[in-house]
Coordinates of C-alpha atoms and ligand atoms in Angstrom, one line a residue:
X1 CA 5.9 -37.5 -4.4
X2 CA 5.4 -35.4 -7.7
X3 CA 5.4 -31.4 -7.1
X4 CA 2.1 -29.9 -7.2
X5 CA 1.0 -28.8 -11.2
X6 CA 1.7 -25.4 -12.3
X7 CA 4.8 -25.5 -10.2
X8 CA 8.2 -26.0 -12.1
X9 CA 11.6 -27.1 -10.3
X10 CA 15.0 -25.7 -11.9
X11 CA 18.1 -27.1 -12.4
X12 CA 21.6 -24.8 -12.3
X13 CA 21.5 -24.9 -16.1
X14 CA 18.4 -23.2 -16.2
X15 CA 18.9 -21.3 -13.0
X16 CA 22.0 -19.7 -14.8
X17 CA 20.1 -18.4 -17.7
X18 CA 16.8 -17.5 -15.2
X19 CA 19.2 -15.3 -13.0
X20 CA 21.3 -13.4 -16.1
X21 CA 17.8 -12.3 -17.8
X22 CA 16.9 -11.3 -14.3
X23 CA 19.9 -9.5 -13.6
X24 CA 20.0 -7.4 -16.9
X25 CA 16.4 -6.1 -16.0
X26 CA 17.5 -5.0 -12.0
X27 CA 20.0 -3.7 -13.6
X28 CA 17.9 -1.4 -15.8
X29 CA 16.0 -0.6 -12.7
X30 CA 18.7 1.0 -11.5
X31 CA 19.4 2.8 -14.0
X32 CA 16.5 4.7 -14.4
X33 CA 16.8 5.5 -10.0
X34 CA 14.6 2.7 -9.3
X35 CA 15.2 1.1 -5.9
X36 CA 14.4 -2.3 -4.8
X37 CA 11.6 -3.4 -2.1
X38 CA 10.5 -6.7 -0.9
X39 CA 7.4 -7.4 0.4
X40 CA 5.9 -10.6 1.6
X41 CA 4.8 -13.6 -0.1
X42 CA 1.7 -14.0 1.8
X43 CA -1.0 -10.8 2.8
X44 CA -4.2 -10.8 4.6
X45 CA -6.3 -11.5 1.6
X46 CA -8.6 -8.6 1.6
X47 CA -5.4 -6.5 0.1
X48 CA -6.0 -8.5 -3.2
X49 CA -9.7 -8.9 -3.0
X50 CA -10.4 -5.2 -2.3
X51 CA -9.7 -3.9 -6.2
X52 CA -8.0 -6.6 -8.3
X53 CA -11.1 -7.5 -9.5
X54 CA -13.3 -11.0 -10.0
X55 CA -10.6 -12.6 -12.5
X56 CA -7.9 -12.4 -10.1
X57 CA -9.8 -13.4 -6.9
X58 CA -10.9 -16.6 -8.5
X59 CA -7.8 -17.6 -9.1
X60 CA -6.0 -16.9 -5.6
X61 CA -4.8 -19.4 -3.0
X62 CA -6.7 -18.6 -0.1
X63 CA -5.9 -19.9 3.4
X64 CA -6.9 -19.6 6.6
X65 CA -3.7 -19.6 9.5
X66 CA -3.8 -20.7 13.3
X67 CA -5.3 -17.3 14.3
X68 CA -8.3 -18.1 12.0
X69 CA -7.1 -15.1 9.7
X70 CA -7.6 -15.2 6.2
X71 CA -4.6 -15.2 3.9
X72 CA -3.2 -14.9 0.5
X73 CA -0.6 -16.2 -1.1
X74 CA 0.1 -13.0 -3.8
X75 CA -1.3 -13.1 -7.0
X76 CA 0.4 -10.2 -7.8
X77 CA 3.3 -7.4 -6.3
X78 CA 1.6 -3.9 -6.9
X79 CA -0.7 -4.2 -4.4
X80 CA 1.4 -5.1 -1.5
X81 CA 4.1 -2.5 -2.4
X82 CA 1.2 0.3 -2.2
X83 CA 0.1 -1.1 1.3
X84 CA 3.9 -1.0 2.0
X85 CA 3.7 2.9 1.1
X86 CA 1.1 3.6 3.2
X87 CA 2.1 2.0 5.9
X88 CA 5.6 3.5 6.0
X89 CA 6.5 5.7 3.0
X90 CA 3.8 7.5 2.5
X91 CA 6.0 10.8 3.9
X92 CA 9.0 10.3 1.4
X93 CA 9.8 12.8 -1.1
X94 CA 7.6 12.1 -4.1
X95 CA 7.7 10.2 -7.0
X96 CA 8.6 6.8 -5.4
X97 CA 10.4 4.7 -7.8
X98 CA 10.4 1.3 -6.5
X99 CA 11.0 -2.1 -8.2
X100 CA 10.3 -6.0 -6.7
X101 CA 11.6 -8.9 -7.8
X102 CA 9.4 -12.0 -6.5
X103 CA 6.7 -15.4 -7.3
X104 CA 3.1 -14.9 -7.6
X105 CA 0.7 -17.2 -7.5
X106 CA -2.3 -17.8 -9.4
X107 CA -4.6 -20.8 -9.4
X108 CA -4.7 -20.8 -13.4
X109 CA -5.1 -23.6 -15.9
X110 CA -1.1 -24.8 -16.6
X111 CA -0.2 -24.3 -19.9
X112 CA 3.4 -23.6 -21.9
X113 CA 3.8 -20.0 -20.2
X114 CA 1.3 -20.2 -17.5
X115 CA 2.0 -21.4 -14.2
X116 CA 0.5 -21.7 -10.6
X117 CA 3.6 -20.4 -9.2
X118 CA 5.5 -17.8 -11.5
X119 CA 7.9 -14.6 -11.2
X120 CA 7.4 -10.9 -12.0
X121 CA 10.1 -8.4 -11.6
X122 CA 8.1 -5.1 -11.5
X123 CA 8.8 -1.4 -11.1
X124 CA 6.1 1.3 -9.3
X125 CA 6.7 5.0 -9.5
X126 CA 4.3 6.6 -7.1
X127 CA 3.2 10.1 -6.3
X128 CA 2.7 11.7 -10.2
X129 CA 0.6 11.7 -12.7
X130 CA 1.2 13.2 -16.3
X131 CA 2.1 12.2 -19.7
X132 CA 6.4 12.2 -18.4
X133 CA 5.3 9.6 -15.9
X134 CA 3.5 7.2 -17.9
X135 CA 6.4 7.8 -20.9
X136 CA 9.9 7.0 -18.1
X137 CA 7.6 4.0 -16.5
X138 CA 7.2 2.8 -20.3
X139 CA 10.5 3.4 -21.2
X140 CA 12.0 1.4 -18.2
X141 CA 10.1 -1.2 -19.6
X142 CA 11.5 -1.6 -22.8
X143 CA 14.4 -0.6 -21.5
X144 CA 13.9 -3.9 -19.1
X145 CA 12.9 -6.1 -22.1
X146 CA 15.8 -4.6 -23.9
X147 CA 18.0 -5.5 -21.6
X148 CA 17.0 -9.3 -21.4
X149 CA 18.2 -9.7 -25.2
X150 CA 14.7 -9.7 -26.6
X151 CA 14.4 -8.0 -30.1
X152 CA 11.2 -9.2 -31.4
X153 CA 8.3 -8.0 -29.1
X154 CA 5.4 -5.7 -29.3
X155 CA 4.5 -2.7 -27.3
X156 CA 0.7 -1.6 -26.8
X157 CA -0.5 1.8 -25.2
X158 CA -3.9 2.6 -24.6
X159 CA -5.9 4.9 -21.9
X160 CA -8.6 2.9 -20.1
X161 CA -10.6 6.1 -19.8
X162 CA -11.7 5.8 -23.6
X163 CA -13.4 2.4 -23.4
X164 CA -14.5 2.6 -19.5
X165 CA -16.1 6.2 -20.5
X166 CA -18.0 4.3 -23.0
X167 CA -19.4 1.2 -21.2
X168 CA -19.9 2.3 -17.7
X169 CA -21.6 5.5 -19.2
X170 CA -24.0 2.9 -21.5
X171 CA -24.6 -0.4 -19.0
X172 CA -25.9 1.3 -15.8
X173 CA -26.1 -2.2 -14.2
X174 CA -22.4 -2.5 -13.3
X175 CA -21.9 -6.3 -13.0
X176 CA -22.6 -6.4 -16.5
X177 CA -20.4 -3.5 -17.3
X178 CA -17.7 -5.4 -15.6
X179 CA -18.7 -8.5 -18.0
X180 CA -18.3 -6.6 -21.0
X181 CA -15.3 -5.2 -19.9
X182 CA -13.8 -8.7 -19.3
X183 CA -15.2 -10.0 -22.8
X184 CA -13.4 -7.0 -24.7
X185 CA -10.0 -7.8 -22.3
X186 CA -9.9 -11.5 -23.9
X187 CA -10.9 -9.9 -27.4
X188 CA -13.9 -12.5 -27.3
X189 CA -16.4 -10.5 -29.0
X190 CA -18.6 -13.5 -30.1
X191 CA -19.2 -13.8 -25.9
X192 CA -19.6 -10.3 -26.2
X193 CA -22.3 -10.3 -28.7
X194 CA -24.4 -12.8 -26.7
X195 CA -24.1 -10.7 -23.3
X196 CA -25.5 -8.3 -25.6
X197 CA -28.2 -10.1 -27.0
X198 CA -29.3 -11.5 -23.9
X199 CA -29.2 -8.3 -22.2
X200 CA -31.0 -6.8 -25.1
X201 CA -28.0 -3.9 -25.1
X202 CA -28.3 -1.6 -28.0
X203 CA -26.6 -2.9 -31.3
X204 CA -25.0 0.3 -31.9
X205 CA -22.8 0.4 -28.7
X206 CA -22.0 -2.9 -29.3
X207 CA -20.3 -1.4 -33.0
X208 CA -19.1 1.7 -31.5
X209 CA -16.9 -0.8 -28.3
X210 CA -15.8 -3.1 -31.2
X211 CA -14.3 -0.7 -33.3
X212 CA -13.0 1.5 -30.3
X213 CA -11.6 -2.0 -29.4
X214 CA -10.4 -2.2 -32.4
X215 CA -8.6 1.1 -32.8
X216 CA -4.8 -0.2 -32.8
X217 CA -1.7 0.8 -34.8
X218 CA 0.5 3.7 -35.2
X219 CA -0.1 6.8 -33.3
X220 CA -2.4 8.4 -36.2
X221 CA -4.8 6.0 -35.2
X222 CA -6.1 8.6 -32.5
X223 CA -6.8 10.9 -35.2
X224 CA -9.7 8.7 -35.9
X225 CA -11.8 8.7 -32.9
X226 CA -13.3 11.2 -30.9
X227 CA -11.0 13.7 -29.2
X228 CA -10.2 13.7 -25.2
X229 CA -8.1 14.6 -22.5
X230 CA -7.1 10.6 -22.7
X231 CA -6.6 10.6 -26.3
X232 CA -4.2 13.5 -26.1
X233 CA -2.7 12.1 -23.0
X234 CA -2.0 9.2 -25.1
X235 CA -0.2 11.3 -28.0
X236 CA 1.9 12.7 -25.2
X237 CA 3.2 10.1 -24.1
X238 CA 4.3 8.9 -27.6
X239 CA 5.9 12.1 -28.5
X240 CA 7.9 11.8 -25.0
X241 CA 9.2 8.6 -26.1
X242 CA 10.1 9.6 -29.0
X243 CA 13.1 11.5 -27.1
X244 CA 13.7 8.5 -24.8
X245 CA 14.6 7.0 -28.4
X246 CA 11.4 4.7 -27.9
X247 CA 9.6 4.9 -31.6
X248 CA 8.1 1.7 -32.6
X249 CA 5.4 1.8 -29.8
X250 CA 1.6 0.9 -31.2
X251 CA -1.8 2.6 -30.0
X252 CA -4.2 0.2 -28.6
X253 CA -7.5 1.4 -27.4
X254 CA -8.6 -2.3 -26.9
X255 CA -6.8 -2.9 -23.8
X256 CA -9.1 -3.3 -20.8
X257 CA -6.1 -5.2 -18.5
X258 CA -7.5 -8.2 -16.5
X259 CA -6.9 -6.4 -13.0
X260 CA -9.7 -3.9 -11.9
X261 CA -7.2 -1.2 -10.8
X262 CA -6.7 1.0 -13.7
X263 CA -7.3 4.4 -14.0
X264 CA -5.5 5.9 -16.9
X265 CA -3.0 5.0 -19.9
X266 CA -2.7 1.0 -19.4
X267 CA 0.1 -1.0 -21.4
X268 CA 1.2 -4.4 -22.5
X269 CA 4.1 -6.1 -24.3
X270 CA 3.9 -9.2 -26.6
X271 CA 6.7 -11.5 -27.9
X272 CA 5.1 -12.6 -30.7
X273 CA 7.0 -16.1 -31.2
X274 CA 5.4 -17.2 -27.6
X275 CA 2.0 -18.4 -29.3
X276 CA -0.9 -18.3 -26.7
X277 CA 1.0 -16.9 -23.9
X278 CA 2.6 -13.9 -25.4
X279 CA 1.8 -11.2 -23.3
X280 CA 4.7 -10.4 -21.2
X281 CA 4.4 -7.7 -19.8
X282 CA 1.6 -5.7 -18.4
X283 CA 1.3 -2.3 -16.8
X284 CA -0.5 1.4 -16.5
X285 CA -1.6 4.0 -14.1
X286 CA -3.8 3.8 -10.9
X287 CA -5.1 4.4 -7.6
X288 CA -5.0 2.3 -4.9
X289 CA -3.9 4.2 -1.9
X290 CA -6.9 5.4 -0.5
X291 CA -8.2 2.1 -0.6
X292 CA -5.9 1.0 2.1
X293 CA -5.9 4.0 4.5
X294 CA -3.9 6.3 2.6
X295 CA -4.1 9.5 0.9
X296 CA -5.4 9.3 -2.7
X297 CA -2.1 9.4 -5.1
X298 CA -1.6 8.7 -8.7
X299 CA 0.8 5.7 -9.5
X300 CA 2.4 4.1 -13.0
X301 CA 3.8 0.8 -12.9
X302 CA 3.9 -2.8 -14.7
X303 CA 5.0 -6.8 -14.4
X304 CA 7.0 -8.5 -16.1
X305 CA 6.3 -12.4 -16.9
X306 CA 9.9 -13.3 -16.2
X307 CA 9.6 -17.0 -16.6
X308 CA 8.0 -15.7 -20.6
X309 CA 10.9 -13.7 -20.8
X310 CA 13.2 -16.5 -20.3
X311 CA 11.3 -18.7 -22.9
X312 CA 11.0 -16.3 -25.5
X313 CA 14.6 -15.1 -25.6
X314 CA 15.4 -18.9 -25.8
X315 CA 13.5 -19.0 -28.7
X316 CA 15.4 -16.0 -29.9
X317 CA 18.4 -17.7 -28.9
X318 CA 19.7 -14.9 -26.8
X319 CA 20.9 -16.1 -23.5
X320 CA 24.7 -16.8 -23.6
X321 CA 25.8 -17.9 -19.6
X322 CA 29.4 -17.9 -18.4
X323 CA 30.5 -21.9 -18.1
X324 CA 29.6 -22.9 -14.3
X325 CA 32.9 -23.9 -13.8
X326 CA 36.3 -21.9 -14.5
X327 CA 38.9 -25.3 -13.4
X328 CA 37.9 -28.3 -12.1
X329 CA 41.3 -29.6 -10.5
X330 CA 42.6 -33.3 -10.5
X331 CA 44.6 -34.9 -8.9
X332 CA 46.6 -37.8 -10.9
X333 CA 47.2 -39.9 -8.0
X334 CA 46.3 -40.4 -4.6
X335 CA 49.7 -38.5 -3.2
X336 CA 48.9 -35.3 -5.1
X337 CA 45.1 -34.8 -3.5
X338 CA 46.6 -32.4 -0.4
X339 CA 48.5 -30.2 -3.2
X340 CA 45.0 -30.3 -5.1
X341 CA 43.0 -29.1 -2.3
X342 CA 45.3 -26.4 -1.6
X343 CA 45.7 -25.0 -5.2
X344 CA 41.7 -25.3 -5.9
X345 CA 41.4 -23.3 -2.7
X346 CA 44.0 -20.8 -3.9
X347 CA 41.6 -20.2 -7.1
X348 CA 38.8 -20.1 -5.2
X349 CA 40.5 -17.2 -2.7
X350 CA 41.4 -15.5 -6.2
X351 CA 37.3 -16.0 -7.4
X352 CA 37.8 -17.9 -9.7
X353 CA 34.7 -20.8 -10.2
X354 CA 36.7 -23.6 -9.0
X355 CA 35.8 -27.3 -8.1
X356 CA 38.2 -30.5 -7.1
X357 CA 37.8 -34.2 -8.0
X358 CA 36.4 -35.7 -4.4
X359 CA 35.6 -39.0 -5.6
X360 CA 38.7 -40.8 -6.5
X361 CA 38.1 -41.0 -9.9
X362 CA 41.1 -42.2 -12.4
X363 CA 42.2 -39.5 -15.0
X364 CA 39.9 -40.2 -17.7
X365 CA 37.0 -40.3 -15.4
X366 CA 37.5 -37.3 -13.8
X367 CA 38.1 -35.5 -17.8
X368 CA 34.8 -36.3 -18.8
X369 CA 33.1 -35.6 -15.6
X370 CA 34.6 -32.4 -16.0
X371 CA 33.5 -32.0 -18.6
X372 CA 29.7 -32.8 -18.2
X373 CA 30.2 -30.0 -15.5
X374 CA 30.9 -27.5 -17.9
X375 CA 34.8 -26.8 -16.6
X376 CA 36.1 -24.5 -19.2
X377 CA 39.3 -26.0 -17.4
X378 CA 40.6 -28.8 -15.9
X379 CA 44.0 -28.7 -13.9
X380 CA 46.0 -31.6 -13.7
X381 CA 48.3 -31.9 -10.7
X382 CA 50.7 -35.0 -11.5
X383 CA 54.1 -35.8 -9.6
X384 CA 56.6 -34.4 -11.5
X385 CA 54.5 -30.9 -11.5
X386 CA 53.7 -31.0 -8.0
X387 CA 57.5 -31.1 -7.4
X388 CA 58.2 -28.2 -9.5
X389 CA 55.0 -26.2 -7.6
X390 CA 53.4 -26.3 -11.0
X391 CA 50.0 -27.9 -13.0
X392 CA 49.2 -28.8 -15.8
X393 CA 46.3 -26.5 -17.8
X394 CA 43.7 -28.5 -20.0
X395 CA 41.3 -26.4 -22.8
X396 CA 38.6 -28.8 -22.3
X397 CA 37.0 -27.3 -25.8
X398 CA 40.5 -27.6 -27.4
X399 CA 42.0 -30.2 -25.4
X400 CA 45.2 -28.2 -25.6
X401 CA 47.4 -28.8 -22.6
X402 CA 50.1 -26.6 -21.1
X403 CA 52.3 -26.9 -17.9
X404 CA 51.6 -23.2 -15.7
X405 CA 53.1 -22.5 -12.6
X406 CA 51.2 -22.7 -9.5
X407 CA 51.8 -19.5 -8.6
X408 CA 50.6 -18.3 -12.4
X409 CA 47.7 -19.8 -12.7
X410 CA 44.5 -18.1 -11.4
X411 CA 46.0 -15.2 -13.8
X412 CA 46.3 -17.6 -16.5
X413 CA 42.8 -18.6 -16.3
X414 CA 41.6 -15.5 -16.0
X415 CA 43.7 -14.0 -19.0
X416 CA 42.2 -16.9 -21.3
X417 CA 39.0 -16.0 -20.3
X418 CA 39.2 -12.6 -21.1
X419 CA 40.4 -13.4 -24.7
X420 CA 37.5 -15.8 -25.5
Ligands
HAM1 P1 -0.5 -8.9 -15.0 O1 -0.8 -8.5 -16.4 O2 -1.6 -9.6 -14.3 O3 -0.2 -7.5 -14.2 O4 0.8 -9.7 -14.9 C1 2.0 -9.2 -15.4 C2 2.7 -10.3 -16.2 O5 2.9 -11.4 -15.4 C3 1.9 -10.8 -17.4 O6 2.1 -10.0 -18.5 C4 2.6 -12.2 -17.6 O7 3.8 -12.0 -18.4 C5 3.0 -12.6 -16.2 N1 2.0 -13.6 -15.8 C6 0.8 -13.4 -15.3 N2 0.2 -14.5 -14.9 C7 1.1 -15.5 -15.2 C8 1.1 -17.0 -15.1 N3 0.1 -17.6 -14.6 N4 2.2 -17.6 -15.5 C9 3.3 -17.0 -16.0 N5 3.3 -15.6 -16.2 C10 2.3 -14.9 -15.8 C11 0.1 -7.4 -12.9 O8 0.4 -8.4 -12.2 C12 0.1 -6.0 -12.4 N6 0.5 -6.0 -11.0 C13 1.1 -5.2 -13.2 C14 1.2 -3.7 -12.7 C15 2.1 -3.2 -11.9 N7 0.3 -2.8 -13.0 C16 0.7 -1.7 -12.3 N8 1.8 -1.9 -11.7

């Protein structure tokens, strides 16, 4: 039986590494007052289908239950966390500031970085809209990416208003509109020529998108086209940032962001050293609300890719994890394995990562299992220690050895850790 592609199984090594990267970004949640929801894994599909646009819906896993109901497995969180606010929040003291933790799944084509099943950790502040929104929702992002131990990425802010204006107020028919749009989001402007040509579109709109699209770099760059309330939203936002300590953002007018949602400043993040899948984060302002039987209000949020997190601060070689073991405890003979038992589960009681040899093994057996296990320790209970209530302590990195009473030793382990 082989686990169905685009789905990945992970091992405690990996897990270790998966859950510290995660951790770090909750953590910055927090501290920016964000609070954590969960929502489910499966909706009724018509909550993706409604506004994530054409992209998304091809690529969802559709299902129909025992009622005859149509589901979805989530191809994304924000969504389902606005349904969640109008269901039951919608009365809460304004802004929201939620974040999610959770898999997604999209029926996609499996590459390095791209799965069927994959995890976002995301953050929604609902209930504003203004420059100091989209510039704290931003900043919590870095501050996220930050805090994962990644130094090398890229951060892109644009306003969706600049290049929607533009082609829904120049291609009337709106499926086409919705094409280019798509064309411009995957920076395929060769596609985007022939949509053109074959729709016999005017050659100058098709100069005047490009080198909108094009518009990237520092925030001067908005000097250089035409003035609007989006363009000097935008320039508010960076000079916000600027006091969050945030000052190496870029402007990009060219992001169109592949879900339909959108309504205002839109943002993404690259690691560059991720080749094809670099974009790891994604985010910007929108309304959904009033889609699903609420009253209209303005949200700013964004996903992160955590499983491209993870792989690029690999490659920046940035994820340290505590061993997975603090002692692994052995007894040297058969008479010793009740003391064992009872001083592993003394280390244990004192939290300390403890395991005990339950397969017999001689001495040098159970030394190198422990340490394939990745026991920073082991403890050796022989006769003559067991009669003096003591162990001997093993450095399995050094291999120095020293005789601790029983009594001493969680303490010991705990003050050796400290020092390394
Ligand atoms: P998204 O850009 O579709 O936005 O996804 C966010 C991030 O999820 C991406 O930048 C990428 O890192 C990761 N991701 C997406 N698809 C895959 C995949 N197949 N395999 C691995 N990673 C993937 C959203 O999902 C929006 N809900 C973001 C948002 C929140 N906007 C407002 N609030």
């Amino acid at each position: 039986m082989q686990r169905p592609r685009g789905t990945r199984d992970f091992r405690p090594q990996e897990m270790a590494k998966r859950r510290k990267v995660e951790q770090a970004m909750r953590d910055a949640c927090h501290r920016f007052g964000f609070g954590e929801v969960v929502t489910p894994t499966f909706e009724h599909s018509e909550l993706f289908t409604m506004r994530s646009g054409q992209a998304i819906v091809d690529e969802m896993y559709v299902f129909k239950d025992k009622g005859d109901r149509e589901m979805a497995l989530r191809p994304e969180i924000t969504a389902s966390v606005i349904r969640f606010y109008v269901n039951e929040m919608s009365t809460l003291p304004k802004p929201l500031k939620l974040y999610y933790v959770g898999n997604c799944f999209r029926y996609e084509n499996p590459q390095s970085g791209r799965y069927r099943e994959f995890f976002q950790i995301g953050a929604e502040m609902i209930g504003t809209k203004n420059a100091e929104t989209d510039a704290e929702v931003i900043a919590l992002a870095v501050n996220c990416i930050r805090a994962a131990g990644l130094e090398n990425f890229v951060v892109r802010i644009g306003h969706i208003g600049v290049l929607k204006a533009l082609v829904n107020g120049q291609i009337k028919e709106k499926d086409v509109a919705a094409e280019v749009l798509r064309m411009i989001d995957k920076e395929d402007f060769d596609a985007l020529g022939e949509v053109f040509d074959a729709k016999a579109l005017p050659r100058s709109l098709f100069d005047k998108i490009t080198s909108l699209a094009e518009s990237k770099g520092g925030v001067d760059v908005l000097d250089n086209v035409d003035r609007s309330e989006a363009t000097d939203h935008v320039k508010e936002i960076f000079s916000i940032l600027k006091l969050y300590g945030i000052d190496d953002c870029q402007v990009d007018l060219g992001i169109v962001r592949g879900l339909d949602y959108y309504t205002g400043m839109v943002f993404e993040i690259d690691a560059p050293n991720l080749g094809a899948e670099k974009q790891i984060l994604g985010g910007g302002s929108y309304t959904l609300s009033e889609l699903f039987g609420g009253e209209p209000v303005f949200s700013t949020g964004f996903a992160i890719g955590i499983d491209r997190v993870v792989l690029a601060a690999e490659a920046e070689g940035q994820i340290q994890v505590a061993a997975p073991l603090d002692a692994y405890v052995i007894p040297a003979k058969d008479d010793m394995r009740k003391y064992a038992f009872g001083i592993v589960a003394r280390l244990r009681s004192q939290g300390l990562w403890a395991d005990v040899d339950l397969m017999r093994r001689t001495m040098s057996k159970a030394l190198k299992y422990a340490s394939s296990a990745g026991a920073r320790y082991s403890v050796i209970v022989g006769k003559e220690e067991m009669a003096k209530r003591s162990v001997v302590l093993r450095d399995m990195q050094s291999g120095e050895q020293k005789t601790v009473l029983a009594d001493d030793l969680g303490r010991e382990i705990r003050d050796a850790s400290k020092k390394a």
